[in-house]
GROMACS .gro file of C-alpha atoms in nm:
model
  209
    1MET     CA    1  -4.653   3.771  -0.588
    2GLN     CA    2  -4.849   3.948  -0.316
    3ASP     CA    3  -5.192   4.109  -0.300
    4CYS     CA    4  -5.174   4.481  -0.240
    5LYS     CA    5  -5.418   4.763  -0.177
    6ASP     CA    6  -5.286   5.022  -0.418
    7ILE     CA    7  -5.489   5.344  -0.401
    8LYS     CA    8  -5.268   5.517  -0.658
    9GLY     CA    9  -5.298   5.204  -0.871
   10LYS     CA   10  -5.677   5.232  -0.869
   11GLU     CA   11  -5.652   5.596  -0.972
   12TYR     CA   12  -5.413   5.501  -1.251
   13VAL     CA   13  -5.641   5.223  -1.377
   14LEU     CA   14  -5.950   5.448  -1.369
   15TYR     CA   15  -5.764   5.716  -1.564
   16TYR     CA   16  -5.640   5.454  -1.811
   17PHE     CA   17  -5.990   5.320  -1.881
   18LEU     CA   18  -6.142   5.669  -1.900
   19ASN     CA   19  -5.887   5.761  -2.164
   20TRP     CA   20  -5.925   5.423  -2.337
   21SER     CA   21  -6.305   5.398  -2.351
   22LYS     CA   22  -6.428   5.759  -2.312
   23ASN     CA   23  -6.709   5.601  -2.105
   24ARG     CA   24  -6.706   5.673  -1.731
   25LYS     CA   25  -6.948   5.397  -1.629
   26LEU     CA   26  -6.748   5.138  -1.819
   27ALA     CA   27  -6.421   5.273  -1.677
   28GLU     CA   28  -6.553   5.260  -1.321
   29THR     CA   29  -6.692   4.908  -1.371
   30LEU     CA   30  -6.362   4.776  -1.510
   31THR     CA   31  -6.168   4.944  -1.230
   32ARG     CA   32  -6.382   4.764  -0.971
   33LEU     CA   33  -6.299   4.431  -1.135
   34ALA     CA   34  -5.925   4.475  -1.085
   35THR     CA   35  -5.718   4.301  -0.820
   36TYR     CA   36  -5.370   4.432  -0.754
   37LYS     CA   37  -5.053   4.229  -0.718
   38HIS     CA   38  -4.704   4.337  -0.618
   39ILE     CA   39  -4.431   4.135  -0.787
   40SER     CA   40  -4.069   4.166  -0.681
   41ALA     CA   41  -3.794   4.204  -0.941
   42GLY     CA   42  -3.704   3.864  -1.086
   43GLU     CA   43  -4.027   3.701  -0.968
   44SER     CA   44  -4.227   3.489  -1.211
   45ILE     CA   45  -4.571   3.605  -1.325
   46LEU     CA   46  -4.652   3.330  -1.572
   47GLU     CA   47  -4.466   3.009  -1.664
   48ALA     CA   48  -4.446   2.851  -2.007
   49GLY     CA   49  -4.694   2.563  -2.024
   50GLN     CA   50  -4.941   2.725  -1.787
   51ARG     CA   51  -5.294   2.825  -1.876
   52THR     CA   52  -5.428   3.153  -1.746
   53ASN     CA   53  -5.766   3.315  -1.705
   54TYR     CA   54  -5.627   3.660  -1.626
   55ILE     CA   55  -5.508   3.955  -1.829
   56CYS     CA   56  -5.282   4.210  -1.662
   57LEU     CA   57  -5.229   4.584  -1.697
   58VAL     CA   58  -4.889   4.713  -1.585
   59VAL     CA   59  -4.948   4.990  -1.330
   60SER     CA   60  -4.584   5.045  -1.236
   61GLY     CA   61  -4.252   4.875  -1.294
   62LEU     CA   62  -4.148   4.666  -1.593
   63VAL     CA   63  -4.238   4.315  -1.716
   64ARG     CA   64  -4.036   4.100  -1.954
   65GLY     CA   65  -4.167   3.819  -2.173
   66PHE     CA   66  -3.919   3.557  -2.292
   67TYR     CA   67  -3.880   3.211  -2.441
   68ILE     CA   68  -3.630   2.940  -2.351
   69ASP     CA   69  -3.503   2.772  -2.666
   70GLU     CA   70  -3.406   2.406  -2.706
   71GLU     CA   71  -3.048   2.484  -2.603
   72GLY     CA   72  -3.162   2.656  -2.285
   73ASN     CA   73  -3.097   3.010  -2.409
   74ASP     CA   74  -3.311   3.297  -2.285
   75ARG     CA   75  -3.475   3.484  -2.577
   76THR     CA   76  -3.653   3.808  -2.487
   77LYS     CA   77  -3.991   3.843  -2.659
   78CYS     CA   78  -4.113   4.178  -2.528
   79PHE     CA   79  -4.108   4.439  -2.255
   80SER     CA   80  -4.424   4.582  -2.097
   81VAL     CA   81  -4.411   4.923  -1.930
   82PRO     CA   82  -4.687   5.107  -1.737
   83GLY     CA   83  -4.995   5.131  -1.957
   84ASP     CA   84  -4.912   4.809  -2.145
   85TRP     CA   85  -5.098   4.481  -2.116
   86CYS     CA   86  -4.895   4.170  -2.039
   87CYS     CA   87  -5.061   3.836  -2.090
   88SER     CA   88  -5.075   3.533  -2.312
   89TYR     CA   89  -5.346   3.565  -2.575
   90ASN     CA   90  -5.351   3.185  -2.590
   91TYR     CA   91  -5.646   3.213  -2.350
   92LEU     CA   92  -5.851   3.282  -2.664
   93SER     CA   93  -5.801   2.919  -2.770
   94ASP     CA   94  -5.755   2.771  -2.421
   95MET     CA   95  -5.397   2.679  -2.506
   96PRO     CA   96  -5.104   2.685  -2.264
   97CYS     CA   97  -4.876   2.988  -2.269
   98PRO     CA   98  -4.562   2.927  -2.483
   99PHE     CA   99  -4.343   3.183  -2.303
  100TYR     CA  100  -4.255   3.316  -1.958
  101LEU     CA  101  -4.345   3.647  -1.795
  102GLU     CA  102  -4.140   3.789  -1.509
  103ALA     CA  103  -4.092   4.122  -1.335
  104GLU     CA  104  -3.779   4.297  -1.460
  105GLN     CA  105  -3.826   4.548  -1.178
  106ASP     CA  106  -4.050   4.567  -0.873
  107THR     CA  107  -4.391   4.583  -1.040
  108VAL     CA  108  -4.759   4.638  -0.961
  109LEU     CA  109  -5.013   4.470  -1.188
  110ALA     CA  110  -5.386   4.527  -1.216
  111MET     CA  111  -5.526   4.181  -1.289
  112PHE     CA  112  -5.860   4.110  -1.454
  113ASN     CA  113  -6.039   3.777  -1.463
  114ILE     CA  114  -6.132   3.713  -1.826
  115GLN     CA  115  -6.473   3.572  -1.734
  116ASP     CA  116  -6.553   3.882  -1.528
  117VAL     CA  117  -6.472   4.100  -1.829
  118ASP     CA  118  -6.679   3.881  -2.060
  119ASN     CA  119  -6.974   3.907  -1.822
  120ILE     CA  120  -7.005   4.284  -1.867
  121LYS     CA  121  -6.983   4.289  -2.249
  122GLU     CA  122  -7.362   4.269  -2.284
  123LYS     CA  123  -7.407   4.574  -2.061
  124PHE     CA  124  -7.131   4.763  -2.240
  125PRO     CA  125  -7.131   4.670  -2.613
  126ILE     CA  126  -6.844   4.912  -2.677
  127LEU     CA  127  -6.619   4.686  -2.470
  128LYS     CA  128  -6.612   4.419  -2.742
  129THR     CA  129  -6.503   4.679  -2.998
  130LYS     CA  130  -6.233   4.821  -2.771
  131ILE     CA  131  -6.092   4.474  -2.699
  132GLU     CA  132  -6.083   4.402  -3.072
  133GLU     CA  133  -5.891   4.727  -3.122
  134LEU     CA  134  -5.647   4.626  -2.848
  135LEU     CA  135  -5.590   4.286  -3.011
  136ALA     CA  136  -5.534   4.453  -3.350
  137GLU     CA  137  -5.278   4.687  -3.194
  138THR     CA  138  -5.099   4.391  -3.039
  139MET     CA  139  -5.091   4.211  -3.374
  140MET     CA  140  -4.949   4.522  -3.543
  141LYS     CA  141  -4.670   4.544  -3.287
  142SER     CA  142  -4.592   4.179  -3.349
  143GLU     CA  143  -4.580   4.242  -3.725
  144GLN     CA  144  -4.347   4.537  -3.674
  145ARG     CA  145  -4.113   4.326  -3.466
  146ILE     CA  146  -4.106   4.050  -3.731
  147TYR     CA  147  -4.044   4.316  -3.996
  148SER     CA  148  -3.753   4.459  -3.798
  149PHE     CA  149  -3.580   4.119  -3.784
  150ILE     CA  150  -3.634   4.051  -4.154
  151SER     CA  151  -3.556   4.395  -4.298
  152MET     CA  152  -3.336   4.579  -4.048
  153GLU     CA  153  -2.983   4.535  -3.923
  154ALA     CA  154  -2.919   4.497  -3.551
  155LYS     CA  155  -2.790   4.855  -3.525
  156ASP     CA  156  -3.118   4.984  -3.671
  157ARG     CA  157  -3.322   4.773  -3.429
  158TYR     CA  158  -3.116   4.919  -3.146
  159MET     CA  159  -3.173   5.274  -3.270
  160LEU     CA  160  -3.546   5.203  -3.294
  161ILE     CA  161  -3.548   5.121  -2.923
  162MET     CA  162  -3.348   5.438  -2.854
  163LYS     CA  163  -3.609   5.643  -3.041
  164GLU     CA  164  -3.929   5.477  -2.917
  165GLN     CA  165  -3.838   5.342  -2.572
  166PRO     CA  166  -3.513   5.506  -2.454
  167GLU     CA  167  -3.596   5.427  -2.091
  168LEU     CA  168  -3.541   5.057  -2.164
  169ILE     CA  169  -3.176   5.119  -2.249
  170LYS     CA  170  -3.123   5.273  -1.906
  171THR     CA  171  -3.329   5.037  -1.690
  172VAL     CA  172  -3.321   4.689  -1.848
  173LYS     CA  173  -3.038   4.443  -1.792
  174GLN     CA  174  -2.805   4.460  -2.090
  175GLU     CA  175  -2.818   4.084  -2.153
  176HIS     CA  176  -3.196   4.115  -2.188
  177ILE     CA  177  -3.164   4.405  -2.433
  178ALA     CA  178  -2.914   4.194  -2.628
  179SER     CA  179  -3.145   3.893  -2.647
  180TYR     CA  180  -3.434   4.121  -2.748
  181LEU     CA  181  -3.221   4.247  -3.038
  182GLY     CA  182  -3.101   3.898  -3.126
  183VAL     CA  183  -2.733   3.970  -3.053
  184THR     CA  184  -2.477   3.874  -2.789
  185PRO     CA  185  -2.398   4.112  -2.499
  186SER     CA  186  -2.053   4.181  -2.647
  187SER     CA  187  -2.213   4.266  -2.983
  188LEU     CA  188  -2.451   4.501  -2.803
  189SER     CA  189  -2.155   4.688  -2.653
  190ARG     CA  190  -2.013   4.736  -3.003
  191LEU     CA  191  -2.353   4.846  -3.134
  192LYS     CA  192  -2.378   5.114  -2.867
  193LYS     CA  193  -2.046   5.265  -2.976
  194ILE     CA  194  -2.143   5.253  -3.344
  195CYS     CA  195  -2.493   5.395  -3.292
  196GLN     CA  196  -2.367   5.699  -3.105
  197HIS     CA  197  -2.248   5.835  -3.440
  198LEU     CA  198  -2.519   5.714  -3.680
  199PRO     CA  199  -2.838   5.888  -3.803
  200TYR     CA  200  -3.159   5.691  -3.779
  201ASP     CA  201  -3.268   5.604  -4.136
  202ASN     CA  202  -3.517   5.319  -4.113
  203TYR     CA  203  -3.772   5.451  -3.862
  204LYS     CA  204  -4.010   5.600  -4.124
  205ALA     CA  205  -3.995   5.279  -4.326
  206LEU     CA  206  -4.095   5.081  -4.017
  207CYS     CA  207  -4.386   5.314  -3.948
  208ARG     CA  208  -4.521   5.262  -4.300
  209LEU     CA  209  -4.605   4.897  -4.219
   0.00000   0.00000   0.00000
């Protein structure tokens, strides 16, 4: 993980916060707080068991979160694309992170020290509200993922990815897509053949969560 001076990254982050907060002064202040890191594909960002005082915005590339189960199997938790936040929200309770984060591709992150962000909340009261909205959105995504495993078959989970994040199918290692879906790589190959000829039926049900 290397420091980098990413001019385009700064422009991206400013645009992100302008769109997110609709407040130029807040957007400019948050952009100044960012430090930029370049992470090579396969490089670790955060290890299970570590504590962190940073939250990270993906500027470019792709980040994967995953667990290692008791048998040593890699279980993909999530993928974070540009515009997504990747971090462990365990910082809220000062608990160690239970999963790993690594760069699936060469990636640039905008990193924010949590204390620095907290320090400007008094000056920008809207920031507290926007962070709460971000946490609520994260919780909703987590609920949707739990719902998909309880109520949907693997083929429907695969078709959901095809509909919402088709770029993942093309860019992510197939074994990581398989573990994200909860199937083996060979089962994923069969799913791909089946799903080429199936309509997507469960998407509206998922969106009604």
